[in-house]
Amino acid sequence: MRGLLIEGGERLVGEVKVSGAKNAALPLMAASLLVEGPVVLENVPHLRDVETFIQLLEGLGVKVSWRGKGVLELDASRLSGFTAPYELVKAMRASILVLGPLLARLGEAKVSLPGGCAIGARPIDLHLKGLEQMGVEIRLEHGYIHATAKRLKGTRIYLDLPTVTGTENLVMAAVQAEGETVIENAAREPEVGELAAVLRKMGAWVEGEGSGVLKVRGPSQLRPASHRIIPDRIEAGTLMVASAITQGNVLVRDVRLDHLEAVVEKLRQTGTEIKPAGDQAVRVIGPARILSADVRTHPYPGFPTDMQAQFMALMSVAQGLSVITETIFENRFLHVSELRRMGADIRIQGPSAIVQGVPYLSGAPVTATDLRASASLVLAGLAAEGDTVVTKIHHLERGYEDFAGKLSALGAKIREVEVDEAAG
Ligand code: EPU
């Protein structure tokens, strides 16, 4: 089994570049299903989830090729199927993103029901309810959602929760619906904004991203488009915490600070210096002693759930007590028991983790359970005394491009090792 060995205690110093955003890349790849002709995406991160999505699209007949580093061309001129199979949906829930565009393009889609996941039940009822309002007939059979629509019609949809992929699915379906679709309480994440921008480049009429009310008018005659993907705000935030937790001095490049306001605000409360440094760069200087700060996750522009685990690693070594409350996913504390094994003092009370900072963590063998949990364990390992070995690093590789390489270039002692399965 592969693992990451981290010899803790090194201060991170230097410059690091953030990759393109995973959660923007995936819906944009799905949007390629809407058009005949090549869609070219630049700054696509090389990640396991991107590879899985490529496999999914290829299964539908999309021709996919890498045209140099980070440049992905997707040509959905001829589709050969409309099914997202169980094996792929099980490996990656974001596979659900093909549902909306397949309905728009073919009037039919079959997607395996995702089932539970490590961080929570994560239902997709709001995706389906919205589609039904647009005239889609949904049948659940043999573990699959079979969706058909003779005709999609524009309508008003109110989302009970501002679901990110749900909003994306509905917008992609709506571009081929007749008339106006209004999505209220729509997700305001920058990744949704990216999708709206690309759909406009393709010739669709979409407006209101970032406002909570998205309007789409269809149907549209769509054309191929190309687009450069925004930097990954969660990777950027994770690297910022890496500098903070090691008393580092790191220049993080390719970062959109306007996408990270809640994270920057919280990091400043911990005593971390965050200094904008020219165009899309920021210098992050970790304090001698980290101060505690309370955090509550919220949909964008609130503090992202995708940064909760990393922030908890930081709070583990802060001076004082912090309360970290997770409001998006009901089971996103899987990193807690592993952080405890490294000496962290954390208690869970309902949706909150009460973190009493300790002077130092001690390196230990730990197991990654999901993407962001694995990042938090690596961060803890950077700050800990002695060696930490993080196993099940395939979770990390789903969403961080060359994470160990980037940290190593900043002076971290981190490398991949083979771990005895029994020991892990
Ligand atoms: N929800 C429902 N019904 C639905 C859809 C969502 O009840 O039909 C609930 C979920 O159970 C959850 C909340 O609404 O409690 C928000 O979930 P959302 O649908 O917004 O999450 P998602 O679209 O499945 C995306 C990201 C996640 C990120 C969340 C929240 C992608 C591909 N994934 O997931 O990213 O945590 O939004 O911001 O965009 C990650 O990158 O590590 C990751 C998990």
Coordinates of C-alpha atoms and ligand atoms in Angstrom, one line a residue:
M1 CA 0.0 0.0 0.0
R2 CA 1.3 3.5 -0.8
G3 CA 1.6 6.1 1.9
L4 CA 3.1 9.6 2.4
L5 CA 5.9 9.8 4.9
I6 CA 6.2 13.3 6.5
E7 CA 9.1 14.2 8.8
G8 CA 7.5 17.1 10.6
G9 CA 8.9 20.3 11.9
E10 CA 10.2 21.9 8.7
R11 CA 9.3 25.6 8.1
L12 CA 7.8 26.0 4.6
V13 CA 9.5 28.8 2.6
G14 CA 9.3 29.7 -1.1
E15 CA 6.8 30.0 -3.9
V16 CA 4.1 27.7 -5.0
K17 CA 1.5 27.7 -7.8
V18 CA -2.1 26.7 -7.3
S19 CA -3.6 24.4 -10.0
G20 CA -6.9 24.8 -11.8
A21 CA -10.1 24.2 -9.8
K22 CA -11.3 20.6 -9.7
N23 CA -14.9 21.5 -8.9
A24 CA -14.9 23.9 -11.8
A25 CA -13.3 21.5 -14.2
L26 CA -15.8 18.7 -13.6
P27 CA -19.0 20.7 -14.5
L28 CA -17.2 22.3 -17.5
M29 CA -16.3 18.8 -18.8
A30 CA -19.9 17.8 -18.4
A31 CA -21.0 20.9 -20.3
S32 CA -19.0 19.7 -23.3
L33 CA -21.9 17.1 -23.7
L34 CA -24.1 20.0 -24.7
V35 CA -22.3 20.9 -28.0
E36 CA -21.3 19.4 -31.2
G37 CA -17.7 20.3 -31.8
P38 CA -14.6 20.7 -29.6
V39 CA -14.6 22.3 -26.2
V40 CA -11.1 23.3 -25.1
L41 CA -10.4 23.7 -21.4
E42 CA -7.1 25.2 -20.2
N43 CA -5.6 24.9 -16.7
V44 CA -7.3 21.5 -16.1
P45 CA -5.6 19.9 -13.1
H46 CA -4.2 16.4 -13.5
L47 CA -6.3 14.6 -10.9
R48 CA -7.8 11.2 -10.3
D49 CA -11.3 12.7 -10.4
V50 CA -10.6 14.4 -13.8
E51 CA -9.4 11.0 -15.1
T52 CA -12.5 9.3 -13.8
F53 CA -14.7 12.0 -15.5
I54 CA -12.8 11.5 -18.8
Q55 CA -13.5 7.7 -18.5
L56 CA -17.2 8.5 -18.0
L57 CA -17.4 10.9 -21.0
E58 CA -15.5 8.5 -23.2
G59 CA -18.1 5.9 -22.3
L60 CA -20.7 8.2 -23.7
G61 CA -18.9 8.6 -26.9
V62 CA -17.0 11.9 -26.2
K63 CA -13.5 12.1 -27.8
V64 CA -11.2 13.4 -25.2
S65 CA -7.5 14.3 -25.6
W66 CA -4.9 16.2 -23.7
R67 CA -3.3 18.8 -25.9
G68 CA -0.3 19.7 -23.8
K69 CA -0.1 20.4 -20.1
G70 CA -3.5 21.2 -18.6
V71 CA -5.2 21.6 -22.0
L72 CA -8.1 19.2 -22.5
E73 CA -10.1 19.0 -25.6
L74 CA -13.5 17.3 -25.5
D75 CA -15.5 16.7 -28.6
A76 CA -19.1 15.4 -28.1
S77 CA -20.1 15.6 -31.8
R78 CA -21.2 12.0 -31.8
L79 CA -22.6 10.5 -28.6
S80 CA -23.0 6.8 -28.4
G81 CA -24.7 6.3 -25.0
F82 CA -26.5 8.0 -22.2
T83 CA -25.6 5.9 -19.1
A84 CA -23.3 6.7 -16.2
P85 CA -22.5 3.3 -14.8
Y86 CA -22.5 2.3 -11.2
E87 CA -18.7 1.6 -11.1
L88 CA -17.9 5.2 -12.1
V89 CA -20.6 7.0 -10.0
K90 CA -19.5 4.9 -7.0
A91 CA -15.9 6.1 -7.5
M92 CA -17.0 9.7 -8.0
R93 CA -20.3 11.3 -7.0
A94 CA -19.7 14.2 -9.4
S95 CA -20.6 11.8 -12.2
I96 CA -24.2 13.0 -11.5
L97 CA -23.2 16.1 -13.5
V98 CA -23.9 14.3 -16.8
L99 CA -27.6 14.1 -16.0
G100 CA -28.6 17.7 -16.9
P101 CA -26.5 18.0 -20.1
L102 CA -27.6 14.5 -21.4
L103 CA -31.2 15.4 -20.9
A104 CA -30.6 18.7 -22.8
R105 CA -28.8 17.0 -25.6
L106 CA -30.6 13.7 -26.0
G107 CA -33.7 13.9 -23.9
E108 CA -32.6 10.8 -22.0
A109 CA -30.1 9.9 -19.3
K110 CA -29.5 6.9 -17.1
V111 CA -27.3 7.6 -14.0
S112 CA -26.6 5.2 -11.2
L113 CA -27.9 6.4 -7.9
P114 CA -24.8 7.5 -6.0
G115 CA -25.7 6.0 -2.6
G116 CA -24.0 7.2 0.6
C117 CA -20.6 8.5 0.9
A118 CA -18.0 8.8 3.7
I119 CA -18.9 12.4 4.6
G120 CA -22.7 12.1 4.6
A121 CA -25.8 10.7 3.0
R122 CA -25.6 13.3 0.2
P123 CA -29.0 12.8 -1.4
I124 CA -29.8 14.2 -4.9
D125 CA -33.5 14.7 -4.4
L126 CA -33.2 18.4 -5.3
H127 CA -31.6 17.7 -8.6
L128 CA -34.4 15.3 -9.5
K129 CA -37.2 17.6 -8.2
G130 CA -36.0 20.5 -10.2
L131 CA -35.7 18.4 -13.4
E132 CA -39.2 17.1 -12.8
Q133 CA -40.4 20.6 -12.7
M134 CA -38.9 21.1 -16.1
G135 CA -40.9 18.3 -17.4
V136 CA -38.5 15.4 -17.0
E137 CA -40.0 12.0 -16.1
I138 CA -37.9 10.2 -13.5
R139 CA -38.0 6.5 -12.8
L140 CA -35.9 4.7 -10.3
E141 CA -35.1 1.2 -11.5
H142 CA -32.4 -1.3 -10.6
G143 CA -30.3 1.3 -8.8
Y144 CA -30.5 3.7 -11.7
I145 CA -32.2 7.0 -12.3
H146 CA -33.8 6.8 -15.7
A147 CA -34.7 10.3 -16.8
T148 CA -36.5 11.1 -20.0
A149 CA -37.9 14.3 -21.4
K150 CA -39.7 14.7 -24.7
R151 CA -39.4 18.4 -24.2
L152 CA -37.8 20.5 -21.5
K153 CA -39.8 23.5 -20.3
G154 CA -38.6 26.6 -18.5
T155 CA -40.0 27.0 -15.0
R156 CA -39.4 28.6 -11.6
I157 CA -37.4 26.3 -9.3
Y158 CA -36.8 27.0 -5.6
L159 CA -34.0 25.0 -4.1
D160 CA -34.5 24.1 -0.4
L161 CA -30.7 24.1 -0.1
P162 CA -28.3 25.9 -2.5
T163 CA -26.8 22.6 -3.8
V164 CA -23.8 23.1 -6.0
T165 CA -23.9 20.2 -8.4
G166 CA -27.7 20.4 -8.3
T167 CA -27.6 24.0 -9.5
E168 CA -25.1 23.1 -12.2
N169 CA -27.3 20.2 -13.4
L170 CA -30.4 22.4 -13.6
V171 CA -28.6 25.2 -15.4
M172 CA -27.2 22.8 -18.0
A173 CA -30.6 21.2 -18.6
A174 CA -32.2 24.7 -18.7
V175 CA -30.2 25.9 -21.7
Q176 CA -32.3 23.6 -23.9
A177 CA -35.6 24.2 -22.1
E178 CA -38.2 26.3 -23.8
G179 CA -38.7 29.6 -22.2
E180 CA -37.2 31.0 -19.0
T181 CA -36.0 29.0 -16.1
V182 CA -35.4 30.8 -12.8
I183 CA -33.5 29.0 -10.1
E184 CA -34.0 30.5 -6.7
N185 CA -31.6 29.9 -3.8
A186 CA -29.1 28.8 -6.4
A187 CA -25.6 28.0 -5.3
R188 CA -23.3 31.1 -5.4
E189 CA -20.0 29.3 -5.6
P190 CA -17.4 30.7 -8.1
E191 CA -17.5 27.2 -9.8
V192 CA -21.1 27.8 -10.7
G193 CA -20.1 31.2 -12.0
E194 CA -17.5 29.5 -14.2
L195 CA -20.2 27.2 -15.7
A196 CA -22.4 30.2 -16.4
A197 CA -19.6 32.0 -18.1
V198 CA -18.7 29.0 -20.3
L199 CA -22.4 28.4 -21.2
R200 CA -22.5 32.1 -22.3
K201 CA -19.4 31.6 -24.4
M202 CA -21.2 28.7 -26.1
G203 CA -24.1 31.0 -26.9
A204 CA -26.5 30.3 -24.1
W205 CA -28.5 33.0 -22.3
V206 CA -27.6 32.8 -18.6
E207 CA -27.4 35.5 -16.0
G208 CA -27.4 36.1 -12.2
E209 CA -24.5 33.9 -11.1
G210 CA -23.3 34.8 -7.6
S211 CA -26.6 36.4 -6.8
G212 CA -28.5 33.4 -5.6
V213 CA -31.0 33.7 -8.5
L214 CA -30.0 32.2 -11.8
K215 CA -31.9 32.8 -15.0
V216 CA -31.6 30.8 -18.1
R217 CA -33.5 31.3 -21.4
G218 CA -33.7 28.5 -23.9
P219 CA -33.5 26.7 -26.2
S220 CA -30.1 27.7 -27.5
Q221 CA -28.1 27.0 -30.6
L222 CA -24.8 26.2 -28.9
R223 CA -21.3 26.3 -30.4
P224 CA -17.9 25.1 -29.3
A225 CA -15.9 27.3 -26.9
S226 CA -12.7 27.5 -25.0
H227 CA -12.0 28.6 -21.5
R228 CA -9.2 28.8 -18.9
I229 CA -10.3 27.4 -15.6
I230 CA -10.0 29.5 -12.4
P231 CA -7.5 28.6 -9.7
D232 CA -8.6 26.1 -7.1
R233 CA -9.7 28.1 -4.1
I234 CA -9.6 25.0 -1.8
E235 CA -6.1 24.0 -2.8
A236 CA -5.0 27.7 -2.3
G237 CA -6.6 27.7 1.2
T238 CA -4.9 24.4 2.0
L239 CA -1.5 25.7 1.0
M240 CA -2.1 28.9 3.0
V241 CA -2.8 26.7 6.1
A242 CA 0.4 24.8 5.3
S243 CA 2.4 28.0 5.6
A244 CA 0.5 29.1 8.7
I245 CA 0.9 25.8 10.5
T246 CA 4.7 25.6 9.9
Q247 CA 5.5 29.2 10.8
G248 CA 6.3 29.5 7.1
N249 CA 6.7 32.3 4.6
V250 CA 5.2 31.2 1.4
L251 CA 4.2 33.1 -1.7
V252 CA 1.1 31.4 -3.1
R253 CA 0.7 32.2 -6.8
D254 CA -2.4 31.8 -9.0
V255 CA -4.8 32.5 -6.3
R256 CA -8.1 34.5 -6.4
L257 CA -8.3 36.2 -3.1
D258 CA -11.8 37.4 -3.9
H259 CA -12.9 33.7 -3.8
L260 CA -11.3 33.2 -0.4
E261 CA -12.6 36.0 1.7
A262 CA -14.0 33.9 4.6
V263 CA -10.8 31.8 4.7
V264 CA -8.5 34.8 4.7
E265 CA -10.6 36.5 7.4
K266 CA -10.3 33.4 9.6
L267 CA -6.6 32.9 9.0
R268 CA -6.0 36.5 9.9
Q269 CA -7.8 35.9 13.2
T270 CA -5.3 33.1 13.9
G271 CA -2.4 35.6 13.7
T272 CA -1.4 34.5 10.2
E273 CA -0.2 37.4 8.0
I274 CA -1.8 37.4 4.6
K275 CA -0.4 40.0 2.3
P276 CA -1.7 40.4 -1.3
A277 CA 1.4 40.5 -3.6
G278 CA 0.6 41.7 -7.0
D279 CA -1.7 40.0 -9.5
Q280 CA -3.2 36.8 -8.2
A281 CA -0.5 36.2 -5.6
V282 CA -0.4 36.3 -1.8
R283 CA 2.3 36.0 0.8
V284 CA 1.3 34.0 3.8
I285 CA 3.4 34.2 7.0
G286 CA 2.7 31.9 9.9
P287 CA 2.8 33.3 13.4
A288 CA 5.1 32.0 16.2
R289 CA 2.0 30.8 18.1
I290 CA -1.3 30.3 16.3
L291 CA -4.3 31.9 17.9
S292 CA -7.6 30.1 18.1
A293 CA -10.7 31.1 16.1
D294 CA -14.2 29.6 15.8
V295 CA -15.5 28.5 12.5
R296 CA -18.9 27.6 11.1
T297 CA -19.1 26.2 7.6
H298 CA -21.7 27.8 5.2
P299 CA -22.4 27.7 1.5
Y300 CA -20.4 30.3 -0.4
P301 CA -19.5 33.1 0.4
G302 CA -19.3 31.6 3.9
F303 CA -16.5 29.5 5.2
P304 CA -16.3 26.4 2.9
T305 CA -16.9 22.9 4.3
D306 CA -14.0 21.9 2.0
M307 CA -11.6 23.8 4.3
Q308 CA -13.1 22.6 7.6
A309 CA -10.7 19.7 8.1
Q310 CA -7.6 21.7 7.2
F311 CA -8.6 24.5 9.6
M312 CA -9.1 21.9 12.3
A313 CA -5.5 20.7 11.9
L314 CA -4.4 24.3 12.4
M315 CA -6.6 24.8 15.5
S316 CA -5.2 21.6 16.9
V317 CA -1.9 23.5 17.6
A318 CA -3.5 26.9 18.4
Q319 CA -3.3 28.7 21.7
G320 CA -6.8 28.2 23.3
L321 CA -10.1 26.7 22.5
S322 CA -11.9 26.8 19.2
V323 CA -15.4 25.5 18.2
I324 CA -15.6 24.3 14.6
T325 CA -19.2 23.7 13.4
E326 CA -20.0 21.8 10.3
T327 CA -23.4 22.7 8.8
I328 CA -23.2 21.2 5.3
F329 CA -22.4 17.5 5.7
E330 CA -23.5 15.5 8.7
N331 CA -20.5 13.2 9.0
R332 CA -17.6 15.3 7.9
F333 CA -15.5 14.8 11.1
L334 CA -13.7 11.6 10.0
H335 CA -10.4 13.3 10.4
V336 CA -11.0 13.9 14.1
S337 CA -10.1 10.4 15.4
E338 CA -6.9 10.4 13.2
L339 CA -5.9 13.9 14.5
R340 CA -6.4 12.6 18.0
R341 CA -4.0 9.8 17.3
M342 CA -1.5 12.6 16.7
G343 CA -2.2 14.1 20.1
A344 CA -4.9 16.6 19.2
D345 CA -7.4 17.4 21.9
I346 CA -10.8 17.3 20.1
R347 CA -14.2 16.5 21.3
I348 CA -17.3 16.2 19.1
Q349 CA -20.6 17.6 20.3
G350 CA -23.3 17.2 17.7
P351 CA -22.3 19.2 14.7
S352 CA -19.4 20.9 16.5
A353 CA -15.8 19.9 17.2
I354 CA -14.4 21.5 20.3
V355 CA -10.7 21.8 19.8
Q356 CA -8.4 22.6 22.7
G357 CA -5.1 23.5 21.1
V358 CA -2.0 21.6 22.3
P359 CA 1.6 22.9 22.2
Y360 CA 2.6 20.2 19.7
L361 CA 1.3 17.2 17.8
S362 CA 3.3 14.0 17.6
G363 CA 3.8 12.1 14.3
A364 CA 1.9 8.8 14.0
P365 CA 0.6 6.4 11.3
V366 CA -2.8 7.7 10.2
T367 CA -5.4 6.8 7.6
A368 CA -7.0 9.1 5.1
T369 CA -10.8 8.7 4.9
D370 CA -11.8 11.3 2.3
L371 CA -10.2 14.0 0.2
R372 CA -10.1 17.0 2.6
A373 CA -9.5 14.8 5.6
S374 CA -6.4 13.5 3.9
A375 CA -5.2 17.1 3.4
S376 CA -5.7 17.9 7.0
L377 CA -3.6 14.9 8.1
V378 CA -0.8 16.0 5.8
L379 CA -0.9 19.5 7.3
A380 CA -0.9 18.0 10.8
G381 CA 2.1 15.9 9.8
L382 CA 4.0 18.9 8.6
A383 CA 3.6 20.5 12.1
A384 CA 4.1 17.4 14.2
E385 CA 7.2 16.2 16.0
G386 CA 8.6 13.1 14.3
D387 CA 7.3 11.0 11.5
T388 CA 3.8 10.7 10.2
V389 CA 2.7 8.2 7.6
V390 CA -0.6 8.9 5.9
T391 CA -2.1 5.9 4.1
K392 CA -5.0 5.6 1.6
I393 CA -3.5 8.6 -0.2
H394 CA -5.7 7.9 -3.3
H395 CA -8.2 10.1 -1.5
L396 CA -5.7 13.0 -1.7
E397 CA -4.9 12.4 -5.3
R398 CA -8.6 12.8 -6.2
G399 CA -8.3 16.5 -5.6
Y400 CA -4.7 17.8 -5.1
E401 CA -2.4 17.9 -8.1
D402 CA 1.1 16.9 -7.0
F403 CA 0.5 17.9 -3.4
A404 CA 3.6 16.2 -2.0
G405 CA 5.8 17.6 -4.8
K406 CA 4.6 21.2 -4.1
L407 CA 5.1 20.9 -0.4
S408 CA 8.5 19.3 -0.9
A409 CA 9.6 22.2 -3.2
L410 CA 8.7 24.5 -0.2
G411 CA 11.1 22.6 2.0
A412 CA 8.8 20.0 3.6
K413 CA 10.3 16.5 4.1
I414 CA 7.6 14.5 2.5
R415 CA 7.8 11.5 0.2
E416 CA 5.9 8.5 -1.0
V417 CA 6.6 5.2 0.7
E418 CA 5.4 1.6 0.5
V419 CA 3.7 0.7 3.7
D420 CA 3.0 -2.8 4.9
E421 CA -0.7 -3.4 4.5
A422 CA -1.0 -5.0 7.9
A423 CA 0.7 -2.0 9.5
G424 CA -1.6 0.5 7.8
Ligands
EPU1 N1 -28.3 18.1 -0.6 C1 -29.6 17.5 -0.5 N2 -30.3 17.2 -1.7 C2 -29.7 17.4 -2.9 C3 -28.4 17.9 -3.0 C4 -27.8 18.2 -1.8 O1 -30.1 17.4 0.6 O2 -30.4 17.0 -3.9 C5 -27.6 18.5 0.6 C6 -26.3 17.6 0.8 O3 -26.6 16.4 1.4 C7 -25.5 18.6 1.6 C8 -25.9 20.0 1.1 O4 -27.1 19.8 0.4 O5 -25.9 18.5 2.9 C9 -24.9 20.6 0.1 O6 -24.5 19.6 -0.9 P1 -24.2 20.0 -2.4 O7 -25.2 19.4 -3.3 O8 -24.0 21.5 -2.5 O9 -22.8 19.3 -2.6 P2 -22.3 18.7 -3.9 O10 -22.8 19.5 -5.1 O11 -22.5 17.2 -3.9 C10 -20.1 20.1 -4.1 C11 -18.6 19.8 -4.2 C12 -18.2 19.3 -2.8 C13 -18.4 20.3 -1.8 C14 -19.9 20.7 -1.7 C15 -20.3 21.8 -0.8 C16 -18.3 19.3 -6.5 C17 -18.0 18.3 -7.6 N3 -18.4 18.9 -5.3 O12 -20.7 18.9 -3.8 O13 -16.8 19.1 -2.9 O14 -18.1 19.9 -0.5 O15 -20.4 21.1 -3.1 O16 -19.6 22.9 -1.1 O17 -18.5 20.5 -6.8 C18 -14.7 18.2 -2.4 O18 -14.2 18.8 -3.3 O19 -14.0 17.7 -1.5 C19 -16.1 18.1 -2.2 C20 -16.7 17.2 -1.5

